[in-house]
Short mmCIF file of C-alpha atoms in Angstrom, two decimals:
data_model
loop_
_atom_site.label_atom_id
_atom_site.label_comp_id
_atom_site.label_asym_id
_atom_site.label_seq_id
_atom_site.Cartn_x
_atom_site.Cartn_y
_atom_site.Cartn_z
CA UNK T 15 32.86 86.97 -29.11
CA UNK T 16 30.14 86.73 -26.51
CA UNK T 17 29.02 83.92 -24.24
CA UNK T 18 25.26 83.51 -23.82
CA UNK T 19 24.97 80.51 -21.54
CA UNK T 20 25.21 79.67 -17.86
CA UNK T 21 28.96 79.13 -17.94
CA UNK T 22 32.16 79.88 -19.78
CA UNK T 23 33.58 76.50 -20.86
CA UNK T 24 37.10 77.88 -21.11
CA UNK T 25 37.02 79.26 -17.59
CA UNK T 26 35.01 76.72 -15.65
CA UNK T 27 35.52 73.47 -17.52
CA UNK T 28 37.11 71.55 -14.63
CA UNK T 29 34.34 72.59 -12.24
CA UNK T 30 31.67 71.58 -14.73
CA UNK T 31 33.26 68.15 -15.11
CA UNK T 32 33.23 67.70 -11.34
CA UNK T 33 29.59 68.71 -11.00
CA UNK T 34 28.60 66.64 -14.04
CA UNK T 35 30.18 63.62 -12.38
CA UNK T 36 28.26 64.49 -9.21
CA UNK T 37 25.05 64.73 -11.18
CA UNK T 38 25.63 61.28 -12.69
CA UNK T 39 26.20 59.87 -9.19
CA UNK T 40 22.95 61.48 -8.02
CA UNK T 41 21.15 60.00 -11.01
CA UNK T 42 22.47 56.53 -10.12
CA UNK T 43 21.32 57.08 -6.53
CA UNK T 44 17.87 57.93 -7.85
CA UNK T 45 17.76 54.69 -9.81
CA UNK T 46 18.80 52.73 -6.69
CA UNK T 47 16.07 54.34 -4.61
CA UNK T 48 13.59 53.68 -7.40
CA UNK T 49 14.65 50.02 -7.49
CA UNK T 50 14.38 49.66 -3.71
CA UNK T 51 10.88 51.11 -3.63
CA UNK T 52 9.78 48.85 -6.46
CA UNK T 53 11.49 45.76 -5.00
CA UNK T 54 9.98 46.08 -1.55
CA UNK T 55 6.66 47.51 -2.66
CA UNK T 56 5.96 45.97 -6.08
CA UNK T 57 2.29 46.80 -5.79
CA UNK T 58 3.23 50.50 -5.60
CA UNK T 59 4.65 50.79 -9.12
CA UNK T 60 2.82 54.06 -9.77
CA UNK T 61 4.06 55.49 -6.48
CA UNK T 62 7.59 54.35 -7.33
CA UNK T 63 7.52 56.16 -10.67
CA UNK T 64 6.16 59.31 -9.06
CA UNK T 65 9.00 59.34 -6.54
CA UNK T 66 11.58 58.78 -9.25
CA UNK T 67 10.15 61.58 -11.38
CA UNK T 68 10.02 64.00 -8.45
CA UNK T 69 13.60 63.20 -7.47
CA UNK T 70 14.83 63.71 -11.03
CA UNK T 71 13.15 67.10 -11.19
CA UNK T 72 14.70 68.06 -7.86
CA UNK T 73 18.15 66.90 -8.95
CA UNK T 74 17.92 68.82 -12.20
CA UNK T 75 16.92 71.95 -10.32
CA UNK T 76 19.87 71.50 -7.98
CA UNK T 77 22.21 70.90 -10.93
CA UNK T 78 21.00 74.06 -12.68
CA UNK T 79 21.54 76.04 -9.50
CA UNK T 80 25.06 74.63 -9.16
CA UNK T 81 25.87 75.66 -12.73
CA UNK T 82 24.74 79.20 -12.00
CA UNK T 83 26.88 79.22 -8.87
CA UNK T 84 29.85 77.91 -10.85
CA UNK T 85 29.61 80.85 -13.21
CA UNK T 86 29.41 83.21 -10.25
CA UNK T 87 26.52 84.85 -12.06
CA UNK T 88 22.74 84.93 -11.89
CA UNK T 89 20.17 84.12 -14.59
CA UNK T 90 18.22 86.91 -16.28
CA UNK T 91 15.33 86.20 -18.65
CA UNK T 92 14.92 87.62 -22.12
CA UNK T 93 12.52 90.43 -23.07
CA UNK T 94 11.28 90.75 -26.65
CA UNK T 95 10.50 94.31 -27.70
CA UNK T 96 7.48 93.52 -29.87
CA UNK T 97 6.51 97.19 -30.18
CA UNK T 98 9.70 97.85 -32.13
CA UNK T 99 8.52 95.81 -35.11
CA UNK T 100 6.00 98.49 -36.14
CA UNK T 101 8.89 100.98 -36.24
CA UNK T 102 10.87 98.74 -38.54
CA UNK T 103 13.39 98.07 -35.79
CA UNK T 104 13.97 94.38 -36.43
CA UNK T 105 16.68 91.75 -36.57
CA UNK T 106 18.07 90.59 -39.89
CA UNK T 107 15.23 88.06 -40.24
CA UNK T 108 12.50 90.52 -39.24
CA UNK T 109 12.07 89.24 -35.69
CA UNK T 110 11.82 91.75 -32.81
CA UNK T 111 14.91 92.98 -30.94
CA UNK T 112 15.55 91.58 -27.48
CA UNK T 113 17.36 92.33 -24.26
CA UNK T 114 17.92 91.05 -20.72
CA UNK T 115 17.05 93.52 -17.95
CA UNK T 116 17.97 93.14 -14.28
CA UNK T 117 16.43 96.03 -12.34
CA UNK T 118 18.43 98.23 -10.03
CA UNK T 119 17.79 98.41 -6.33
CA UNK T 120 18.60 100.53 -3.30
CA UNK T 121 20.80 103.51 -4.11
CA UNK T 122 21.18 102.28 -7.71
CA UNK T 123 17.56 102.59 -8.89
CA UNK T 124 18.35 105.66 -10.99
CA UNK T 125 21.63 104.38 -12.37
CA UNK T 126 21.80 102.57 -15.71
CA UNK T 127 24.42 100.26 -17.18
CA UNK T 128 23.72 99.16 -20.74
CA UNK T 129 25.88 96.55 -22.44
CA UNK T 130 25.68 95.97 -26.19
CA UNK T 131 26.33 92.34 -27.10
CA UNK T 132 29.09 91.45 -29.55
CA UNK T 133 29.31 89.00 -32.43
CA UNK T 134 31.31 90.44 -35.38
CA UNK T 135 29.54 91.63 -38.55
CA UNK T 136 28.08 90.51 -41.87
CA UNK T 137 29.40 92.27 -44.95
CA UNK T 138 27.16 91.20 -47.84
CA UNK T 139 23.80 89.63 -48.72
CA UNK T 140 25.16 86.10 -48.43
CA UNK T 141 26.82 86.42 -45.02
CA UNK T 142 23.87 88.38 -43.63
CA UNK T 143 21.44 85.72 -44.83
CA UNK T 144 23.58 83.08 -43.10
CA UNK T 145 23.28 85.00 -39.83
CA UNK T 146 19.48 84.83 -39.95
CA UNK T 147 19.87 81.13 -39.17
CA UNK T 148 21.65 81.93 -35.91
CA UNK T 149 21.06 83.97 -32.74
CA UNK T 150 23.15 86.73 -34.34
CA UNK T 151 20.42 87.37 -36.90
CA UNK T 152 17.21 86.21 -35.26
CA UNK T 153 15.78 86.69 -31.79
CA UNK T 154 13.81 83.48 -32.37
CA UNK T 155 17.04 81.54 -31.96
CA UNK T 156 18.35 83.29 -28.86
CA UNK T 157 18.54 81.47 -25.54
CA UNK T 158 15.82 82.59 -23.18
CA UNK T 159 18.09 83.09 -20.17
CA UNK T 160 21.66 84.35 -19.85
CA UNK T 161 23.93 84.61 -16.85
CA UNK T 162 24.90 88.06 -15.62
CA UNK T 163 28.38 88.12 -14.13
CA UNK T 164 31.40 90.39 -14.06
CA UNK T 165 30.33 93.98 -14.63
CA UNK T 166 26.70 92.78 -14.84
CA UNK T 167 26.78 91.00 -11.49
CA UNK T 168 24.25 91.98 -8.80
CA UNK T 169 26.63 91.15 -5.97
CA UNK T 170 28.76 93.82 -4.30
CA UNK T 171 31.55 91.28 -3.79
CA UNK T 172 31.91 90.74 -7.54
CA UNK T 173 30.90 94.18 -8.84
CA UNK T 174 31.28 96.76 -6.05
CA UNK T 175 30.66 99.92 -8.08
CA UNK T 176 27.73 98.89 -10.28
CA UNK T 177 26.05 95.87 -8.65
CA UNK T 178 22.81 97.69 -7.73
CA UNK T 179 22.39 99.61 -10.99
CA UNK T 180 19.81 98.78 -13.64
CA UNK T 181 21.90 96.34 -15.70
CA UNK T 182 20.92 95.50 -19.27
CA UNK T 183 22.38 93.39 -22.05
CA UNK T 184 21.01 94.27 -25.48
CA UNK T 185 21.16 91.27 -27.79
CA UNK T 186 22.94 91.67 -31.13
CA UNK T 187 21.06 90.55 -34.23
CA UNK T 188 21.70 93.16 -36.93
CA UNK T 189 25.31 92.50 -37.98
CA UNK T 190 26.31 96.18 -38.22
CA UNK T 191 27.18 97.26 -34.68
CA UNK T 192 23.71 98.87 -34.50
CA UNK T 193 24.43 101.28 -37.39
CA UNK T 194 22.44 99.96 -40.35
CA UNK T 195 19.28 101.50 -41.76
CA UNK T 196 18.03 100.45 -45.19
CA UNK T 197 14.36 101.22 -45.75
CA UNK T 198 13.37 98.16 -47.78
CA UNK T 199 14.23 94.55 -47.08
CA UNK T 200 16.53 92.88 -49.58
CA UNK T 201 14.12 91.70 -52.33
CA UNK T 202 16.04 88.46 -52.88
CA UNK T 203 16.99 87.37 -49.37
CA UNK T 204 14.22 89.16 -47.41
CA UNK T 205 16.90 90.35 -44.99
CA UNK T 206 16.44 93.60 -43.04
CA UNK T 207 19.30 96.01 -42.33
CA UNK T 208 17.97 97.99 -39.38
CA UNK T 209 20.60 98.09 -36.63
CA UNK T 210 20.34 101.83 -35.97
CA UNK T 211 16.58 101.53 -35.59
CA UNK T 212 17.05 98.78 -33.02
CA UNK T 213 19.34 101.04 -31.00
CA UNK T 214 16.79 103.86 -31.07
CA UNK T 215 13.84 101.61 -30.24
CA UNK T 216 15.43 99.96 -27.20
CA UNK T 217 16.65 103.33 -25.90
CA UNK T 218 13.11 104.72 -26.17
CA UNK T 219 11.89 101.72 -24.22
CA UNK T 220 14.46 102.23 -21.46
CA UNK T 221 13.68 105.95 -21.23
CA UNK T 222 10.03 105.06 -20.69
CA UNK T 223 11.03 102.53 -18.03
CA UNK T 224 12.88 105.11 -15.97
CA UNK T 225 16.12 105.95 -17.75
CA UNK T 226 14.76 109.47 -18.36
CA UNK T 227 15.46 110.02 -14.64
CA UNK T 228 18.98 108.62 -14.77
CA UNK T 229 21.54 110.13 -12.42
CA UNK T 230 24.40 107.90 -13.63
CA UNK T 231 24.69 105.94 -16.87
CA UNK T 232 27.21 103.93 -18.83
CA UNK T 233 26.93 102.68 -22.40
CA UNK T 234 29.25 99.71 -22.82
CA UNK T 235 29.76 96.70 -25.02
CA UNK T 236 31.88 93.72 -25.92
CA UNK T 237 33.63 93.35 -29.29
CA UNK T 238 31.24 94.50 -32.06
CA UNK T 239 28.99 95.79 -29.28
CA UNK T 240 31.94 97.67 -27.89
CA UNK T 241 32.52 99.33 -31.24
CA UNK T 242 28.83 100.27 -31.20
CA UNK T 243 29.28 101.84 -27.77
CA UNK T 244 32.01 104.07 -29.20
CA UNK T 245 30.04 104.99 -32.33
CA UNK T 246 26.84 105.77 -30.36
CA UNK T 247 28.52 107.29 -27.31
CA UNK T 248 27.66 110.96 -27.85
CA UNK T 249 24.21 110.05 -29.14
CA UNK T 250 23.54 108.09 -25.96
CA UNK T 251 24.56 111.02 -23.77
CA UNK T 252 22.19 113.27 -25.71
CA UNK T 253 19.23 111.09 -24.71
CA UNK T 254 19.77 111.52 -20.97
CA UNK T 255 19.13 114.39 -18.54
CA UNK T 256 21.70 117.22 -18.75
CA UNK T 257 22.72 116.72 -15.13
CA UNK T 258 23.37 112.97 -15.42
CA UNK T 259 26.92 111.61 -15.23
CA UNK T 260 27.18 109.74 -18.54
CA UNK T 261 30.23 107.85 -19.77
CA UNK T 262 31.06 105.06 -22.22
CA UNK T 263 33.07 101.87 -21.81
CA UNK T 264 34.65 99.95 -24.67
CA UNK T 265 35.68 96.34 -23.97
CA UNK T 266 37.70 94.81 -26.82
CA UNK T 267 36.30 97.26 -29.36
CA UNK T 268 39.44 99.13 -30.41
CA UNK T 269 39.83 97.40 -33.77
CA UNK T 270 42.78 98.78 -35.69
CA UNK T 271 43.33 99.32 -39.39
CA UNK T 272 46.42 97.29 -40.13
CA UNK T 273 47.60 94.87 -42.78
CA UNK T 274 47.47 91.09 -42.66
CA UNK T 275 50.52 88.82 -42.51
CA UNK T 276 50.36 88.71 -46.32
CA UNK T 277 50.35 92.51 -46.62
CA UNK T 278 46.71 93.03 -47.63
CA UNK T 279 44.19 95.52 -46.18
CA UNK T 280 41.62 92.85 -45.39
CA UNK T 281 39.83 94.54 -42.48
CA UNK T 282 39.61 97.91 -44.25
CA UNK T 283 37.89 96.31 -47.23
CA UNK T 284 35.65 94.24 -44.96
CA UNK T 285 34.50 97.26 -42.96
CA UNK T 286 33.79 99.17 -46.17
CA UNK T 287 31.56 96.32 -47.30
CA UNK T 288 29.74 96.26 -43.95
CA UNK T 289 29.00 99.97 -44.15
CA UNK T 290 27.84 99.76 -47.77
CA UNK T 291 25.64 96.70 -47.22
CA UNK T 292 23.88 98.11 -44.15
CA UNK T 293 23.63 101.75 -45.27
CA UNK T 294 25.54 102.74 -42.14
CA UNK T 295 27.18 105.95 -43.34
CA UNK T 296 24.41 108.28 -42.13
CA UNK T 297 24.60 106.80 -38.64
CA UNK T 298 28.35 107.11 -38.14
CA UNK T 299 29.80 110.16 -36.35
CA UNK T 300 29.76 113.13 -38.73
CA UNK T 301 32.99 114.37 -37.20
CA UNK T 302 34.59 111.43 -39.01
CA UNK T 303 32.51 111.02 -42.17
CA UNK T 304 33.07 114.70 -42.99
CA UNK T 305 36.80 113.92 -43.25
CA UNK T 306 37.10 110.29 -44.30
CA UNK T 307 35.35 107.60 -46.31
CA UNK T 308 32.54 106.02 -44.25
CA UNK T 309 34.26 102.63 -44.09
CA UNK T 310 37.21 104.20 -42.30
CA UNK T 311 34.85 105.56 -39.65
CA UNK T 312 34.28 102.04 -38.36
CA UNK T 313 37.78 102.23 -36.90
CA UNK T 314 37.88 103.79 -33.41
CA UNK T 315 41.29 105.31 -34.13
CA UNK T 316 39.49 107.63 -36.58
CA UNK T 317 36.50 108.35 -34.33
CA UNK T 318 37.39 108.33 -30.63
CA UNK T 319 39.37 111.57 -30.58
CA UNK T 320 36.27 113.58 -31.52
CA UNK T 321 33.95 111.92 -28.98
CA UNK T 322 32.90 114.47 -26.37
CA UNK T 323 31.62 111.98 -23.78
CA UNK T 324 34.22 110.45 -21.42
CA UNK T 325 35.38 107.08 -22.75
CA UNK T 326 37.29 104.18 -21.16
CA UNK T 327 39.05 101.57 -23.30
CA UNK T 328 39.67 98.07 -21.97
CA UNK T 329 41.65 96.06 -24.49
CA UNK T 330 44.30 93.39 -24.78
CA UNK T 331 47.24 94.59 -26.86
CA UNK T 332 47.25 91.06 -28.30
CA UNK T 333 43.50 90.98 -28.82
CA UNK T 334 42.78 87.36 -29.75
CA UNK T 335 39.96 88.23 -32.18
CA UNK T 336 42.11 90.75 -33.99
CA UNK T 337 45.06 88.36 -34.18
CA UNK T 338 42.79 85.70 -35.69
CA UNK T 339 40.73 87.89 -38.01
CA UNK T 340 42.69 91.07 -38.76
CA UNK T 341 46.34 90.05 -38.57
CA UNK T 342 46.12 86.42 -39.70
CA UNK T 343 42.69 85.71 -41.23
CA UNK T 344 42.24 82.52 -43.21
CA UNK T 345 42.45 84.33 -46.56
CA UNK T 346 45.94 85.55 -45.64
CA UNK T 347 47.04 82.14 -44.37
CA UNK T 348 45.82 79.57 -46.92
CA UNK T 349 48.21 76.87 -45.67
CA UNK T 350 47.06 77.27 -42.09
CA UNK T 351 50.53 77.89 -40.67
CA UNK T 352 49.01 80.24 -38.08
CA UNK T 353 46.20 77.93 -37.02
CA UNK T 354 47.78 76.52 -33.85
CA UNK T 355 49.24 79.88 -32.87
CA UNK T 356 45.85 81.59 -33.15
CA UNK T 357 44.22 78.92 -30.99
CA UNK T 358 46.86 78.98 -28.27
CA UNK T 359 49.54 81.67 -27.92
CA UNK T 360 51.81 79.11 -26.21
CA UNK T 361 52.03 77.31 -29.56
CA UNK T 362 53.28 80.35 -31.48
CA UNK T 363 56.75 80.14 -32.99
CA UNK T 364 59.36 82.78 -32.21
CA UNK T 365 58.76 84.30 -35.66
CA UNK T 366 55.01 84.43 -35.07
CA UNK T 367 55.50 86.03 -31.66
CA UNK T 368 57.72 88.64 -33.31
CA UNK T 369 54.90 89.37 -35.78
CA UNK T 370 52.46 89.69 -32.87
CA UNK T 371 54.83 92.09 -31.12
CA UNK T 372 54.74 94.20 -34.28
CA UNK T 373 50.94 94.07 -34.15
CA UNK T 374 51.10 95.35 -30.57
CA UNK T 375 53.25 98.25 -31.76
CA UNK T 376 50.65 99.09 -34.41
CA UNK T 377 47.89 98.87 -31.81
CA UNK T 378 49.68 101.26 -29.46
CA UNK T 379 50.42 103.62 -32.33
CA UNK T 380 46.71 103.77 -33.16
CA UNK T 381 45.87 104.33 -29.50
CA UNK T 382 48.44 107.10 -29.10
CA UNK T 383 47.10 108.81 -32.22
CA UNK T 384 44.05 109.80 -30.16
CA UNK T 385 46.21 112.28 -28.30
CA UNK T 386 46.03 113.20 -24.63
CA UNK T 387 42.73 113.47 -22.78
CA UNK T 388 41.93 114.09 -19.13
CA UNK T 389 38.58 112.27 -19.38
CA UNK T 390 39.66 109.24 -21.39
CA UNK T 391 40.85 106.18 -19.54
CA UNK T 392 42.47 103.01 -20.79
CA UNK T 393 43.52 99.62 -19.49
CA UNK T 394 45.69 97.91 -22.11
CA UNK T 395 47.04 94.63 -20.81
CA UNK T 396 49.26 92.08 -22.54
CA UNK T 397 46.90 89.13 -22.35
CA UNK T 398 45.81 86.97 -25.27
CA UNK T 399 42.14 87.66 -24.68
CA UNK T 400 39.00 89.26 -26.08
CA UNK T 401 36.32 90.85 -23.87
CA UNK T 402 37.31 90.95 -20.21
CA UNK T 403 34.59 92.88 -18.33
CA UNK T 404 31.67 90.45 -18.64
CA UNK T 405 33.43 87.40 -17.21
CA UNK T 406 33.96 87.26 -13.47
CA UNK T 407 37.46 85.77 -13.57
CA UNK T 408 38.82 88.66 -15.63
CA UNK T 409 36.64 91.43 -14.15
CA UNK T 410 37.09 90.92 -10.41
CA UNK T 411 38.17 87.86 -8.52
CA UNK T 412 41.05 86.93 -6.25
CA UNK T 413 42.97 85.58 -9.26
CA UNK T 414 41.94 88.22 -11.81
CA UNK T 415 44.50 89.87 -14.11
CA UNK T 416 46.06 93.06 -12.79
CA UNK T 417 47.86 95.97 -14.41
CA UNK T 418 49.93 98.23 -12.17
CA UNK T 419 48.51 96.19 -9.29
CA UNK T 420 44.95 97.09 -10.30
CA UNK T 421 42.07 94.91 -11.49
CA UNK T 422 39.91 95.96 -14.42
CA UNK T 423 36.96 96.47 -12.04
CA UNK T 424 38.94 98.81 -9.81
CA UNK T 425 40.32 100.81 -12.74
CA UNK T 426 36.89 101.28 -14.38
CA UNK T 427 35.19 102.14 -11.09
CA UNK T 428 37.87 104.66 -10.12
CA UNK T 429 37.64 106.29 -13.55
CA UNK T 430 33.84 106.47 -13.59
CA UNK T 431 33.54 107.96 -10.11
CA UNK T 432 36.62 110.12 -10.69
CA UNK T 433 38.42 108.72 -7.67
CA UNK T 434 41.57 108.18 -9.67
CA UNK T 435 42.69 108.60 -13.26
CA UNK T 436 43.74 105.37 -14.99
CA UNK T 437 45.74 105.33 -18.23
CA UNK T 438 48.04 102.32 -18.19
CA UNK T 439 49.70 100.17 -20.85
CA UNK T 440 51.16 96.79 -19.95
CA UNK T 441 54.68 95.61 -20.76
CA UNK T 442 55.03 93.22 -23.75
CA UNK T 443 53.99 89.56 -23.66
CA UNK T 444 54.77 87.39 -21.74
CA UNK T 445 55.64 89.73 -18.86
CA UNK T 446 52.21 89.78 -17.16
CA UNK T 447 51.91 86.48 -15.30
CA UNK T 448 48.39 87.32 -14.05
CA UNK T 449 46.87 87.07 -17.54
CA UNK T 450 44.07 84.65 -18.36
CA UNK T 451 45.23 83.77 -21.87
CA UNK T 452 42.47 82.13 -23.88
CA UNK T 453 42.95 78.66 -25.30
CA UNK T 454 40.42 78.25 -28.10
CA UNK T 455 41.02 74.54 -28.56
#
């Protein structure tokens, strides 16, 4: 649910093909030049090889730059928080937590935007052990550089309200939306459940690096990171100066408690297992756990109403992750009749679309159960998508999706700076022709 590379294949595939073809042509040109040098100056074989090598390095540098330009983002290197290990704040495999930090500048030096990375959850010893072999469980396996675009962009053109803030992406490697805290590692798998400690350790680090002087701050996230932003929202505000303007942004984190196409409560059981495995109960909002079983407090519909800090929800009513994993997970569709529909909404049958319309109704019911709020904002479009703030094409571009004539970037910026209240729900699919519907094939 989160892209950690220089480009989004779904969004920029055609451009990448074009530039790859260009790169191949440049490589051929290099070989021709190399041949010419060697043919005319055979005694200069060493010189010929040096020229070829230098040209290849130059071409690769140019190609890398072009890829970054394609993504309309900029590369930001990884930082490993080694000091967190002594505090027990570690990934599932025991490696240190990590983040990418692009410092603010100009008027934004005392403003902080923190994005929590997504990547679903692990719900038992087996699935958590499997994650240790991936970037979602080990910082050793994370790419060293990611591209910041969309709401993380440092260009006013692409991110007018937050471009000069301190912008941070915290990598996700605990499998519990930063809520777990079990003292001892699993004796059999040697897996650590320490998500809540990671959250505390990185926040302490940011406070020491200047966040203690924050004038403006946003805690945000994508998917599982977005759920974490909701669950930690009030806690985050409590870390910052009393006079700071602090708000939270949830992008594709409003996961609802609904039944599968086969009538089972798959996601409710799954969340209960996540909470039990990671020992998350003590780190969930007490306003919820005092009323409901801890597993139910992983659902924003049971938590968000009690959050005191202003919260903005960006979500697709036909959230592609929820359609694939909550409404029609594999266990509820053993014959795979929903496979093509889940990969591409254009391949859904009329009956499947009717089921998805019913899911939308359940989603809106859960959203409306939060009740009215003057500080809460929401942007609920009818796209088949998941996470829309971190990608430039859905955040702010000439062809970005709009709702009530407004881009996501404009709606979030207006809400944060209190220029205009935004609480809009899109008409049902397929009415919004500006949508960037994901095709997962």
